[in-house]
Short mmCIF file of C-alpha atoms in Angstrom, two decimals:
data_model
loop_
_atom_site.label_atom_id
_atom_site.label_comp_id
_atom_site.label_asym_id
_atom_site.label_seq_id
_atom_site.Cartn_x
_atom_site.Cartn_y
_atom_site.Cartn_z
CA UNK A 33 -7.43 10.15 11.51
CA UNK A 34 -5.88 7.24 9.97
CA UNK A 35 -8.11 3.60 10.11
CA UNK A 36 -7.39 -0.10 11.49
CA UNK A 37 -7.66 -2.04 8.30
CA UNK A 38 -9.84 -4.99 7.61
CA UNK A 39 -8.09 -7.19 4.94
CA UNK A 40 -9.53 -10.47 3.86
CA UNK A 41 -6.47 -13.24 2.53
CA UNK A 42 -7.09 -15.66 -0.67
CA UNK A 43 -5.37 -18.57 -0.72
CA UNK A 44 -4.17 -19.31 -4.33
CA UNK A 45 -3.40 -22.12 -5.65
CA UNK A 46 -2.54 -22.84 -9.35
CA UNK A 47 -4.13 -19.60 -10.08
CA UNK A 48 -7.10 -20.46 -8.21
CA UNK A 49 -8.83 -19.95 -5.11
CA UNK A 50 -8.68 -22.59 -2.79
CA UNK A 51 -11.95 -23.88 -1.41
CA UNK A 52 -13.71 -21.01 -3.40
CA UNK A 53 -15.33 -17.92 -2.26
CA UNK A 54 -19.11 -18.07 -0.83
CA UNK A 55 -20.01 -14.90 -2.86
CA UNK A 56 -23.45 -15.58 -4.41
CA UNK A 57 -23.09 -12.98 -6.87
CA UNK A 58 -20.09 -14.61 -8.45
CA UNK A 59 -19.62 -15.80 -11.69
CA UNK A 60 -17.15 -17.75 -10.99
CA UNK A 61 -16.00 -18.14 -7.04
CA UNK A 62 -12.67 -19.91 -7.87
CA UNK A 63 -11.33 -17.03 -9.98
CA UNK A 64 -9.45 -15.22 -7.75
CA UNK A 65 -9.76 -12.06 -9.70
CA UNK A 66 -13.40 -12.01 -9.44
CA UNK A 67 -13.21 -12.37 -5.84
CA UNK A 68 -11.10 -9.53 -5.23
CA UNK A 69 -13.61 -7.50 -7.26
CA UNK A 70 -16.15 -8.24 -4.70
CA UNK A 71 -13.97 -7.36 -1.70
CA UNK A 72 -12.99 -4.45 -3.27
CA UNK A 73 -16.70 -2.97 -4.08
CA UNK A 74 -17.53 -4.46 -0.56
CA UNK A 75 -15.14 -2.05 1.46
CA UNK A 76 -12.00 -4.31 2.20
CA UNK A 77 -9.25 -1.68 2.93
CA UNK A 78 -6.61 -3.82 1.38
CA UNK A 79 -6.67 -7.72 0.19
CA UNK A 80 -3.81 -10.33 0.21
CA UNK A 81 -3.45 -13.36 -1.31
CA UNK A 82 -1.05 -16.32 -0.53
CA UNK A 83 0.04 -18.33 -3.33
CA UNK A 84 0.21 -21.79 -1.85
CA UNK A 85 1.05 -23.20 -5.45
CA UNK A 86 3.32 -26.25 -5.03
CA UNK A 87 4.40 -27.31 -8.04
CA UNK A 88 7.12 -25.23 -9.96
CA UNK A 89 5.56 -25.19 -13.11
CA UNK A 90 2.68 -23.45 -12.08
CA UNK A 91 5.12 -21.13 -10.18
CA UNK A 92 3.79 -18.01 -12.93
CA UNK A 93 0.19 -18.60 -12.34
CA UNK A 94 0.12 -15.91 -9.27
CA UNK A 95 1.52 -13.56 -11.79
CA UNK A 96 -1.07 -13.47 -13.99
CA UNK A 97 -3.58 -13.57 -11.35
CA UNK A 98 -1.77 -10.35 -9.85
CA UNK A 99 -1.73 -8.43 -13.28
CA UNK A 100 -5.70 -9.20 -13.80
CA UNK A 101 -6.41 -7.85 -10.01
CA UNK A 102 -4.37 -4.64 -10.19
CA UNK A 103 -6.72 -4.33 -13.66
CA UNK A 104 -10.15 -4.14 -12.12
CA UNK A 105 -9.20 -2.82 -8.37
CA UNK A 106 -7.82 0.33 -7.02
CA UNK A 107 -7.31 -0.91 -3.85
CA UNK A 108 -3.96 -2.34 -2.15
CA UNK A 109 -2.96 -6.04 -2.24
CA UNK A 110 -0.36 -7.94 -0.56
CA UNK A 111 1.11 -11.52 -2.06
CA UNK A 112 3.11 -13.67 -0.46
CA UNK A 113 4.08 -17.11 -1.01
CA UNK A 114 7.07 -18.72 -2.15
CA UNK A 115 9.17 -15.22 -2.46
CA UNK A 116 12.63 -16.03 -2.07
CA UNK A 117 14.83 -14.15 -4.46
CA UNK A 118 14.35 -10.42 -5.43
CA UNK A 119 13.64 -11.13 -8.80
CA UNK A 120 10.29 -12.52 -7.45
CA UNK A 121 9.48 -9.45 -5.69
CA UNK A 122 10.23 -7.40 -8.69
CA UNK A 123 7.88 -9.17 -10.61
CA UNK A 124 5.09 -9.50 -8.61
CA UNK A 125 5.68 -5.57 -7.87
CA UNK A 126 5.30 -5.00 -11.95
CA UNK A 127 2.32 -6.83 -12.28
CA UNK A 128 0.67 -4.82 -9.64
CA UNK A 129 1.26 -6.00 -6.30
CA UNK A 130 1.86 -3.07 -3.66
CA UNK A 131 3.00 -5.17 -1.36
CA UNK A 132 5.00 -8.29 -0.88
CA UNK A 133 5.11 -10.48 2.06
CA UNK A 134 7.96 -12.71 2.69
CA UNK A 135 8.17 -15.32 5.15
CA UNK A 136 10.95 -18.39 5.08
CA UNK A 137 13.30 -16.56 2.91
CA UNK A 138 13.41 -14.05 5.40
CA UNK A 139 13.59 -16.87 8.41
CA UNK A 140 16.35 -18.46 6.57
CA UNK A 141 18.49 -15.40 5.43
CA UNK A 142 17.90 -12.25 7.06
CA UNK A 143 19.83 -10.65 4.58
CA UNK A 144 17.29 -10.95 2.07
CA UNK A 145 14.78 -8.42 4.37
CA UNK A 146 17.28 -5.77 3.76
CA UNK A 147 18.36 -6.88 0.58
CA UNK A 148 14.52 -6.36 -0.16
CA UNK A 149 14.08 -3.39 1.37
CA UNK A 150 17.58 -1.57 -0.03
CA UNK A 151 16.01 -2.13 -3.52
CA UNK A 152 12.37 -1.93 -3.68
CA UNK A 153 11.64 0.46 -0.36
CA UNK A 154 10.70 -0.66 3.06
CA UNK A 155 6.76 0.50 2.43
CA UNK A 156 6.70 -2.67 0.28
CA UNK A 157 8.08 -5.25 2.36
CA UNK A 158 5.46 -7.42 4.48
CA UNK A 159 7.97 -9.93 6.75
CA UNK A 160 5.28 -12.47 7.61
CA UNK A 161 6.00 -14.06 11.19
CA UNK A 162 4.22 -17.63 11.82
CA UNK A 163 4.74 -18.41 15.59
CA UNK A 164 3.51 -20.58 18.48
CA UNK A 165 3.59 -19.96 22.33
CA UNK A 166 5.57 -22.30 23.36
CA UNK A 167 5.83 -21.50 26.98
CA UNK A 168 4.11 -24.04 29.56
CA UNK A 169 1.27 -22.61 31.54
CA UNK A 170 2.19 -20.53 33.97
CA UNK A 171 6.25 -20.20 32.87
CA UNK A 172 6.71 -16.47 30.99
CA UNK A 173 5.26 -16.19 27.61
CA UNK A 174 7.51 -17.31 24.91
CA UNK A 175 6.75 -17.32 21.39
CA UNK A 176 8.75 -19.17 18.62
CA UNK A 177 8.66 -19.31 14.92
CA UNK A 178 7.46 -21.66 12.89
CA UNK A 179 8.03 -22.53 9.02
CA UNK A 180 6.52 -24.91 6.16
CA UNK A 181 3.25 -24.04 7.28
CA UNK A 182 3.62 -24.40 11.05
CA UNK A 183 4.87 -28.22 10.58
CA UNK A 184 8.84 -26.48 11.47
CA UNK A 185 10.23 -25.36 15.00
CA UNK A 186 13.25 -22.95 14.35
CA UNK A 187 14.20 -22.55 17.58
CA UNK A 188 14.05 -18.96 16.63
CA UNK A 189 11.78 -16.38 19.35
CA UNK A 190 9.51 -14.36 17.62
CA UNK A 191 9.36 -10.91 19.68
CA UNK A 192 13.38 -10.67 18.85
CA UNK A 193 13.07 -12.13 14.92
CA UNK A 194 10.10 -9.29 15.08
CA UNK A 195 12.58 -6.94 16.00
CA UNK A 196 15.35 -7.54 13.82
CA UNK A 197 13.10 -7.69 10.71
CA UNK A 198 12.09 -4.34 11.21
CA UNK A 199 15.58 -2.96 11.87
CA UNK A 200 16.57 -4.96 8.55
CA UNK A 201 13.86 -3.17 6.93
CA UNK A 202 10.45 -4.40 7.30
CA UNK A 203 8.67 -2.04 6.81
CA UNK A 204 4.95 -3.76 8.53
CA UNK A 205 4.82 -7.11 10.10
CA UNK A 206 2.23 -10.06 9.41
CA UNK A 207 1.55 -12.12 12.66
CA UNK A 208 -0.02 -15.32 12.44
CA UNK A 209 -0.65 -17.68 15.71
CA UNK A 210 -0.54 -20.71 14.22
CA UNK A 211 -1.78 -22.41 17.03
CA UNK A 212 -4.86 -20.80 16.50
CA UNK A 213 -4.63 -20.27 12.46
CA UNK A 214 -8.19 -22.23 11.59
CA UNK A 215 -9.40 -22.84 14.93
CA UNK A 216 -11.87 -19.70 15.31
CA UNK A 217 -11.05 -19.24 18.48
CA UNK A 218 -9.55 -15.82 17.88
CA UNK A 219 -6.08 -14.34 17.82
CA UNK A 220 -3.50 -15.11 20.00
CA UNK A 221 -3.68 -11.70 21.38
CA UNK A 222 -0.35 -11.87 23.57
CA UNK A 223 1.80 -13.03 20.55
CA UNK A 224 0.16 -10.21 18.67
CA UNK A 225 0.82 -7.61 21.38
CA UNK A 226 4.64 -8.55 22.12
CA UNK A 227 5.60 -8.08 18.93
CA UNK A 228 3.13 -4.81 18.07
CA UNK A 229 4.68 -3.50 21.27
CA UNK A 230 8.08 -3.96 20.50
CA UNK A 231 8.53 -2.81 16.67
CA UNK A 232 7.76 0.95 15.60
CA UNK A 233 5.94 -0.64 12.20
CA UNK A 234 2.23 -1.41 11.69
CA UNK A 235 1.55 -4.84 12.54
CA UNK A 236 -1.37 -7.24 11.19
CA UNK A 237 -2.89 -9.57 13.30
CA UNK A 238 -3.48 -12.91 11.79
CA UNK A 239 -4.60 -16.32 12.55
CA UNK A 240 -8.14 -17.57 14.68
CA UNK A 241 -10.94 -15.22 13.62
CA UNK A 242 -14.16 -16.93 14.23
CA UNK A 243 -16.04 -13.12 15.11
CA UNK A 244 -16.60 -10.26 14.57
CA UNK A 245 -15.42 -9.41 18.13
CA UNK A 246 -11.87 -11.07 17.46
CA UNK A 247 -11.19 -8.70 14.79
CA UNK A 248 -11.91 -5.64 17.80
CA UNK A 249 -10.13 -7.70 20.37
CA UNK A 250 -6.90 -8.03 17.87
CA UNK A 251 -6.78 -4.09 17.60
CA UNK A 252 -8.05 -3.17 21.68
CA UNK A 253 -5.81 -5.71 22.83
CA UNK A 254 -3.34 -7.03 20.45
CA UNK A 255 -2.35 -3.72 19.14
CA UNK A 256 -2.32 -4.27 15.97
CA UNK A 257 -3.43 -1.77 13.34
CA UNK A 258 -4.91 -3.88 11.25
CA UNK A 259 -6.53 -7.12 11.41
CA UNK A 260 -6.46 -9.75 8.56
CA UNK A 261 -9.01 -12.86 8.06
CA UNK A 262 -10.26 -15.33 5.91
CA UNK A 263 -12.96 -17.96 6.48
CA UNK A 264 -15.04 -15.73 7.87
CA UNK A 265 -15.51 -13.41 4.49
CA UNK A 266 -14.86 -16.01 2.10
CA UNK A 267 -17.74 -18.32 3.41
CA UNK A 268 -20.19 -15.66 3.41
CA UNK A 269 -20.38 -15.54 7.77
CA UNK A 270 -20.10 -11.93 7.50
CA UNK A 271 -19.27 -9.30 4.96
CA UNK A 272 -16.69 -6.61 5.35
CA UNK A 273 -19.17 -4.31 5.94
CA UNK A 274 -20.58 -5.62 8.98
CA UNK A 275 -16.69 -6.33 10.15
CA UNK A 276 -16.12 -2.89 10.08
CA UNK A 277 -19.42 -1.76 11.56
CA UNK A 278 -18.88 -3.65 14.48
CA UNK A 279 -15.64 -2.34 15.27
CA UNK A 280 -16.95 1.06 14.30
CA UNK A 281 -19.62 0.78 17.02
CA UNK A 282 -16.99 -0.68 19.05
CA UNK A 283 -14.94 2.63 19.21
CA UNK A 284 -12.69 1.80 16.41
CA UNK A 285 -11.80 4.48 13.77
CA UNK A 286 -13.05 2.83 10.89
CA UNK A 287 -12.89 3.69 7.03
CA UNK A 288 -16.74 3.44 6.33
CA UNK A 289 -17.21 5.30 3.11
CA UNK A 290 -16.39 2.98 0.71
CA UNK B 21 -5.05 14.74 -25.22
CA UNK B 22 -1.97 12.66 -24.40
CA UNK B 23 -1.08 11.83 -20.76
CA UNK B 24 2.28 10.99 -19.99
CA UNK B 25 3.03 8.61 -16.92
CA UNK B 26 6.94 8.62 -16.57
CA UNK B 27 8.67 5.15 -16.19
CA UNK B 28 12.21 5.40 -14.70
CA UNK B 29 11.88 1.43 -13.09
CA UNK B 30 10.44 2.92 -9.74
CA UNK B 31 7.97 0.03 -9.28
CA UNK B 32 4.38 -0.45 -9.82
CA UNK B 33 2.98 1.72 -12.47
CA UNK B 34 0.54 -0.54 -13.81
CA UNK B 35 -2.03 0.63 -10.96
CA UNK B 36 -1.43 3.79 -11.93
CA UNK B 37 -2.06 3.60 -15.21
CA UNK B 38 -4.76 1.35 -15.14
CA UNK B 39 -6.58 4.18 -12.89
CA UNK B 40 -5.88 7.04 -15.14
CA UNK B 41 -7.05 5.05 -18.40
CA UNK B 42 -10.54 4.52 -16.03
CA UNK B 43 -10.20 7.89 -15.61
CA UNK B 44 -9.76 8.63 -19.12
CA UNK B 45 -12.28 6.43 -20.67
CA UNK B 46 -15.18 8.31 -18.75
CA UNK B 47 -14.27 11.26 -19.96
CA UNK B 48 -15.32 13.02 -23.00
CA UNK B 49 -12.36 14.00 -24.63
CA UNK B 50 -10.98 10.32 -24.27
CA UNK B 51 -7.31 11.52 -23.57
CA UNK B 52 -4.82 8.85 -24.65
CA UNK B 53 -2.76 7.85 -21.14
CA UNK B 54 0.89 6.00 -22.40
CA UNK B 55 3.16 4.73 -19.58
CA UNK B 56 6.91 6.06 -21.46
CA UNK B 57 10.46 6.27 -20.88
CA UNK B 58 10.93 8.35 -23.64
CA UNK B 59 11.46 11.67 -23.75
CA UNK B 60 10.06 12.66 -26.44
CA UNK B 61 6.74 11.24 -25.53
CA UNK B 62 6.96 13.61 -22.42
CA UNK B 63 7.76 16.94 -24.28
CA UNK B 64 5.28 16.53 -26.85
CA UNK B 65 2.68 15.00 -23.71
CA UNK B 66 -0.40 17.46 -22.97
CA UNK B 67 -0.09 16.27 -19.00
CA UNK B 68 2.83 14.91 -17.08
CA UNK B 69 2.60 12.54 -14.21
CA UNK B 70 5.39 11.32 -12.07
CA UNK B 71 4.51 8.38 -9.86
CA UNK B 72 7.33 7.10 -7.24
CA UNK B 73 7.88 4.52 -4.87
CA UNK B 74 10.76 3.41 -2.52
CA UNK B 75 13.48 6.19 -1.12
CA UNK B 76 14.23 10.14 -2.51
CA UNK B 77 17.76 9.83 -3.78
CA UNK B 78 16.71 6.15 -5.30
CA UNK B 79 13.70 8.23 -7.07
CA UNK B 80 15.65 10.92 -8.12
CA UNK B 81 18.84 8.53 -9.62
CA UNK B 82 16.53 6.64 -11.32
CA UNK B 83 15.20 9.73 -13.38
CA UNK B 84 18.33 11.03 -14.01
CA UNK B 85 19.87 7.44 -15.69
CA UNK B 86 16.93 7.97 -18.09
CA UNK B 87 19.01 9.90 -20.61
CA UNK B 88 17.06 13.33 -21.54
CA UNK B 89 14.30 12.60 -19.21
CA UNK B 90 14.86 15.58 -16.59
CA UNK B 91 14.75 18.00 -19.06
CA UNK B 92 12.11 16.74 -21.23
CA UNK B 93 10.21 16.79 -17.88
CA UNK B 94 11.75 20.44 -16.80
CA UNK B 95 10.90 21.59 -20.06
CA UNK B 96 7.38 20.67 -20.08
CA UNK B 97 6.28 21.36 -16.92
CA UNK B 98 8.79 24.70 -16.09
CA UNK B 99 8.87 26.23 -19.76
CA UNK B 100 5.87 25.18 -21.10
CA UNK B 101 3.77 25.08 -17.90
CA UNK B 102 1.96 21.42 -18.85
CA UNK B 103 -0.69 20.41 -16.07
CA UNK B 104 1.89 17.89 -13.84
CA UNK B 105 0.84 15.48 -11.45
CA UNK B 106 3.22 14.10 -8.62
CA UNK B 107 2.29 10.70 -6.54
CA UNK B 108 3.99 9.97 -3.50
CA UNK B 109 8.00 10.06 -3.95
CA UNK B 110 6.78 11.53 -7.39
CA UNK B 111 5.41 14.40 -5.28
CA UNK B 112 7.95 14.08 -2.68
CA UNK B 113 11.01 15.34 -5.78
CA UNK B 114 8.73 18.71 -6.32
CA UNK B 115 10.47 19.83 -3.14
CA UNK B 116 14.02 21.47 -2.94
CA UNK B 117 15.57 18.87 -0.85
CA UNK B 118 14.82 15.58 0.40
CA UNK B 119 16.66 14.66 3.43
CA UNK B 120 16.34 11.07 3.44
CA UNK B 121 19.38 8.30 4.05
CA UNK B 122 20.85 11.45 2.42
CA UNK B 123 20.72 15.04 1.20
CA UNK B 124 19.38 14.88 -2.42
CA UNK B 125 18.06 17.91 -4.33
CA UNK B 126 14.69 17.61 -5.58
CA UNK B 127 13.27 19.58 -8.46
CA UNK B 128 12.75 23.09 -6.50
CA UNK B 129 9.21 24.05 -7.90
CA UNK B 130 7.94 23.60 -3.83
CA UNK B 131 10.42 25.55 -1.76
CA UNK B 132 10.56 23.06 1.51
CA UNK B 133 12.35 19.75 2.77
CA UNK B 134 11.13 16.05 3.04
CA UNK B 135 11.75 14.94 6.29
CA UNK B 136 10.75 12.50 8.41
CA UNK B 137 7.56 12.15 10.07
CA UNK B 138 7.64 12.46 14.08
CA UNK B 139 4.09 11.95 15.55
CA UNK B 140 3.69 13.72 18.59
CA UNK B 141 1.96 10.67 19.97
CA UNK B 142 4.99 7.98 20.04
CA UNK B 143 2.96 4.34 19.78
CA UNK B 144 1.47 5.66 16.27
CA UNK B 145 3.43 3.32 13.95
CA UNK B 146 5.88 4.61 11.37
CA UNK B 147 5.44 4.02 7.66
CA UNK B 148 1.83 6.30 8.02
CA UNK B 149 0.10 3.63 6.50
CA UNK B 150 -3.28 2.89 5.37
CA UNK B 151 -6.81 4.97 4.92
CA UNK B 152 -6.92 9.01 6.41
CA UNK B 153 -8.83 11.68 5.68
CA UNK B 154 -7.59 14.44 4.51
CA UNK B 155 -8.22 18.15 5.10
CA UNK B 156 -8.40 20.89 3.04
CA UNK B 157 -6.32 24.04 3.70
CA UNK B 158 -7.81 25.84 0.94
CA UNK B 159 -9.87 25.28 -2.34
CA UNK B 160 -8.30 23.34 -5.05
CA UNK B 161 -9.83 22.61 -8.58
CA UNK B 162 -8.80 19.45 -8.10
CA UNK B 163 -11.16 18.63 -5.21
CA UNK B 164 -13.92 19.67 -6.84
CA UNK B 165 -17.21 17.91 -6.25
CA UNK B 166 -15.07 15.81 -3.24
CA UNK B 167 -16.10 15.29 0.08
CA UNK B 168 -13.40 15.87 2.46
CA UNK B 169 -12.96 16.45 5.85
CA UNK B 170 -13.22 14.30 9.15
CA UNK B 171 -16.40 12.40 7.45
CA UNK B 172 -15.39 12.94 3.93
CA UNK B 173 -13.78 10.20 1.60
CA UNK B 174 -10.46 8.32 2.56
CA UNK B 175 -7.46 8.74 0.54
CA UNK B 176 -4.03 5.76 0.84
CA UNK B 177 -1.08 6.29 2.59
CA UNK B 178 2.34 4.53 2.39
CA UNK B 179 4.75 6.93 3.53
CA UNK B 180 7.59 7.89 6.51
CA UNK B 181 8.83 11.38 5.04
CA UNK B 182 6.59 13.98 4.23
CA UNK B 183 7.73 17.06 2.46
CA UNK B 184 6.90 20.17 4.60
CA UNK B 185 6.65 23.32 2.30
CA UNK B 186 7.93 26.34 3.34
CA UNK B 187 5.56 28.55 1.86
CA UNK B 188 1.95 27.34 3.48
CA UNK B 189 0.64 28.84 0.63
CA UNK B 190 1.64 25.94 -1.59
CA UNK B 191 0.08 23.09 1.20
CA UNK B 192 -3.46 21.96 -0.18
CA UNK B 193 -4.39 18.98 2.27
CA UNK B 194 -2.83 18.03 5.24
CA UNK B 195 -4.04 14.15 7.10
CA UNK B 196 -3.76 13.58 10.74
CA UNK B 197 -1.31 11.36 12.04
CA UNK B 198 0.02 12.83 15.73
CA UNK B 199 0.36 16.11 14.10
CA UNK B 200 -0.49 17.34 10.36
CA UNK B 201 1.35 15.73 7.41
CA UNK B 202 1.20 17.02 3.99
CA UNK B 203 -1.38 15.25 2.02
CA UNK B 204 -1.53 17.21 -1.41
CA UNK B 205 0.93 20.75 -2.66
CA UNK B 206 0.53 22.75 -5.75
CA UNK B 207 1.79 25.57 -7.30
CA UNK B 208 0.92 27.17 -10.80
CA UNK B 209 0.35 24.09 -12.81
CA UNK B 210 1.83 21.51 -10.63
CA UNK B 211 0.31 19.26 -8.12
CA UNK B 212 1.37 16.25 -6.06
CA UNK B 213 -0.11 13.93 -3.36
CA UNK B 214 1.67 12.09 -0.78
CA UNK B 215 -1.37 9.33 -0.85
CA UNK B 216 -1.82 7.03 -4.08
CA UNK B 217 -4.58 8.66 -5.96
CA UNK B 218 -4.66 4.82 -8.04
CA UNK B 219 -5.48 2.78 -4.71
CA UNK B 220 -7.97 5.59 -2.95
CA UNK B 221 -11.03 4.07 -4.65
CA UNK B 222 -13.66 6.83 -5.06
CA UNK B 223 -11.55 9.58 -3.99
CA UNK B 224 -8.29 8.24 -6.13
CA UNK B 225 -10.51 8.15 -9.37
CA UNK B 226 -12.09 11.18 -9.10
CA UNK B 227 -8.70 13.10 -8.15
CA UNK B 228 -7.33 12.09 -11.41
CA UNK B 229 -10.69 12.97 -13.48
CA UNK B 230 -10.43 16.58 -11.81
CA UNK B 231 -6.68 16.64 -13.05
CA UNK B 232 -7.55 15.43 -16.90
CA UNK B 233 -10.03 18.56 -17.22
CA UNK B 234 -7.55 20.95 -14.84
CA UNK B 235 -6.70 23.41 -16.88
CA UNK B 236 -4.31 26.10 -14.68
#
């Protein structure tokens, strides 16, 4: 029977973790490479990171980062950030990446999701959706997307930009709420179940996880299939192995052998 | 011992080959694992692997524009029956046909078609993707010493075709998803997984030790 996935994100910036990782067996918790090795030998079922680097110089840093991971893990990793040509995703694909999520480009040109997808396969394209409900209480829920880290209205609804990623080529879907994203209040589960219900590709849930119950909440309710998260792992609240216990004893199928 | 992991530009072989030199480094004959495009490399190359991403015909054009490669890789693994190893589309081109976007013909050495995968159950999501168990059909050298089975070890799936052998004879694992998929085939001295042996952890790593000492 195939598993929800628990996937914890790194933030990386410059080539290193932002606000570090509360691992206390680290050597070093600001090498991001060091704390994918701990995620890895603690279970995670795949591991993104989002390279938040601003400055164009230090544009290569994620690559190197990338190369070092798929070095000491055998498990599946995600990057997005900042991919907006195909020459980007080629090159985080050949320094290891499995997976690349994209995000404005694909907001901004559509064309690049199939683009994407023609070239490298759809089983590697992530299109990451950041959206807000932005329906009054009480009016039908409406969800819109948002760019530049939330600070952007596009106008654009979410549930039909869901859709016509997928049919462009997405081949999975990243869903963050950013009107919950850092709040730990927990996923917006309605934003996470309009889209999972209306695309035929996995979706991850994104954005809010304060508990261990959010993460069961975003797979029983939101319908996602798996359920991505970050403060909670990286400052030591809970390890992966009690995130997937929980849902476990929940009723989830859950990978627990690693 | 000299393992040879074909490069025709389909994607990420680094994981790959950063797995099988793991592999290789705990084991005692230290086998020398080289990532090639060169043909020569595979003829003379004790084992063969074929890794794959992306679509069937894409897989299969990409080979081909590799001038010699095909039949360096026919050669070693038809004529002189080298020990070859097929991951995911890499497994997927042991079949006669693959049926994806287009008809495309595949190498022949597992009579069957890829198709696509229709769960019986319609909300399972399409790619089949993440951790499954897988089952055994029958005993494999391969899975030697690994658990398997409902509660056994988990093994990584990125995949929407599967390639459904017509002989059930050369079907070695099978995974759930709304209705069995092909996990693993072999025949004689080949063998191929739909999963990613390089990102299935435990199971992944000791997969590709049992294929450095398989000796068919």
């Amino acid at each position: 029977m195939l598993k929800a996935r628990v996937i914890p994100c790194l933030d990386v910036k410059d080539g290193r973790v932002v606000k570090g990782v509360n691992f206390v067996d680290l050597v070093d918790a600001g090498d991001p490479v060091e704390a994918a090795k701990a995620y890895d030998a603690a279970g995670a079922d795949e591991l993104c990171f989002l390279d938040i680097t601003a400055s164009h110089e230090n544009r290569d840093t994620i690559f190197d980062v990338v190369r070092r991971t798929a070095e000491a893990c055998f498990m599946p990793l995600t990057v997005g950030g900042g991919v907006r040509k195909v020459e980007d995703i080629r090159k985080l694909l050949v320094a290891g990446a499995d997976k690349v999520s994209i995000n404005t480009a694909a907001v901004k040109n559509p064309g690049f999701i199939r683009e994407a997808a023609e070239k490298f396969g759809a089983q590697c394209i992530v299109v990451s959706i950041d959206a807000k409900q932005v329906n009054a209480p009480g009016e039908p829920e409406r969800f819109e997307i948002f760019t530049h880290g939330g600070r952007e209205a596009t106008g654009i609804d979410a549930v039909a930009f869901a859709r016509s990623a997928v049919e462009l080529g997405a081949g999975e879907l990243l869903v963050t709420s950013m009107d919950r994203d850092g709040t730990r209040l927990g996923f917006n589960l309605a934003l996470t179940r309009a889209i999972a219900d209306a695309v035929p590709v996995p979706v991850i849930a994104s954005g809010g996880v304060g508990t261990l119950d959010h993460l069961v909440e975003g797979v029983r309710e939101g319908h996602a299939t798996a359920v991505l998260a970050a403060s909670i792992f990286h400052f030591g609240t809970h390890t992966i192995r009690e995130a997937k216990t929980h849902m476990a004893r929940a009723g989830i199928p859950m990978r627990l052998d690693a | 011992m000299l393992i040879a992991i074909i490069d025709y530009g389909s994607g990420n072989l680094r994981s790959a080959q950063k797995a099988f030199e793991r592999a290789a480094h705990a084991h005692a004959r230290k086998p020398q694992v080289r990532v090639t495009a060169d043909p020569d490399v595979v003829a003379r190359a004790d084992k063969v692997v074929l890794p794959g991403v992306g679509a069937f015909a894409d897989c299969r054009r990409g080979l081909a524009a590799v001038d010699g490669m095909s039949e360096a890789l026919l050669e070693a693994v038809e004529t002189k029956a080298r020990p070859f190893f097929g991951i995911c589309v890499g497994m997927q081109l042991m079949a006669a046909r693959g049926l994806e976007f287009e008809t495309t013909q595949g190498f022949g050495w597992i009579p069957g078609d890829v198709t696509a995968i229709m769960p019986d159950d319609p909300a399972l999501k399409i790619p089949h993707m993440g951790w499954n168990t897988i089952r055994l059909t029958r005993e494999h050298p391969l899975f030697a010493g690994i658990e398997t089975g409902d509660d056994g070890l988990h093994a990584y799936f990125v995949h929407s075709y599967h390639l459904k052998a017509a002989d059930p004879a050369h079907v070695v694992a099978t995974a759930d998803y709304g209705g069995p998929i092909t996990a693993v085939v072999s025949r004689d001295n080949m063998v191929g997984t739909q999963f990613h042996p390089e990102k299935s952890q435990r199971l992944g790593l000791a997969l590709i030790a049992n294929f450095l000492d398989w000796a068919p």
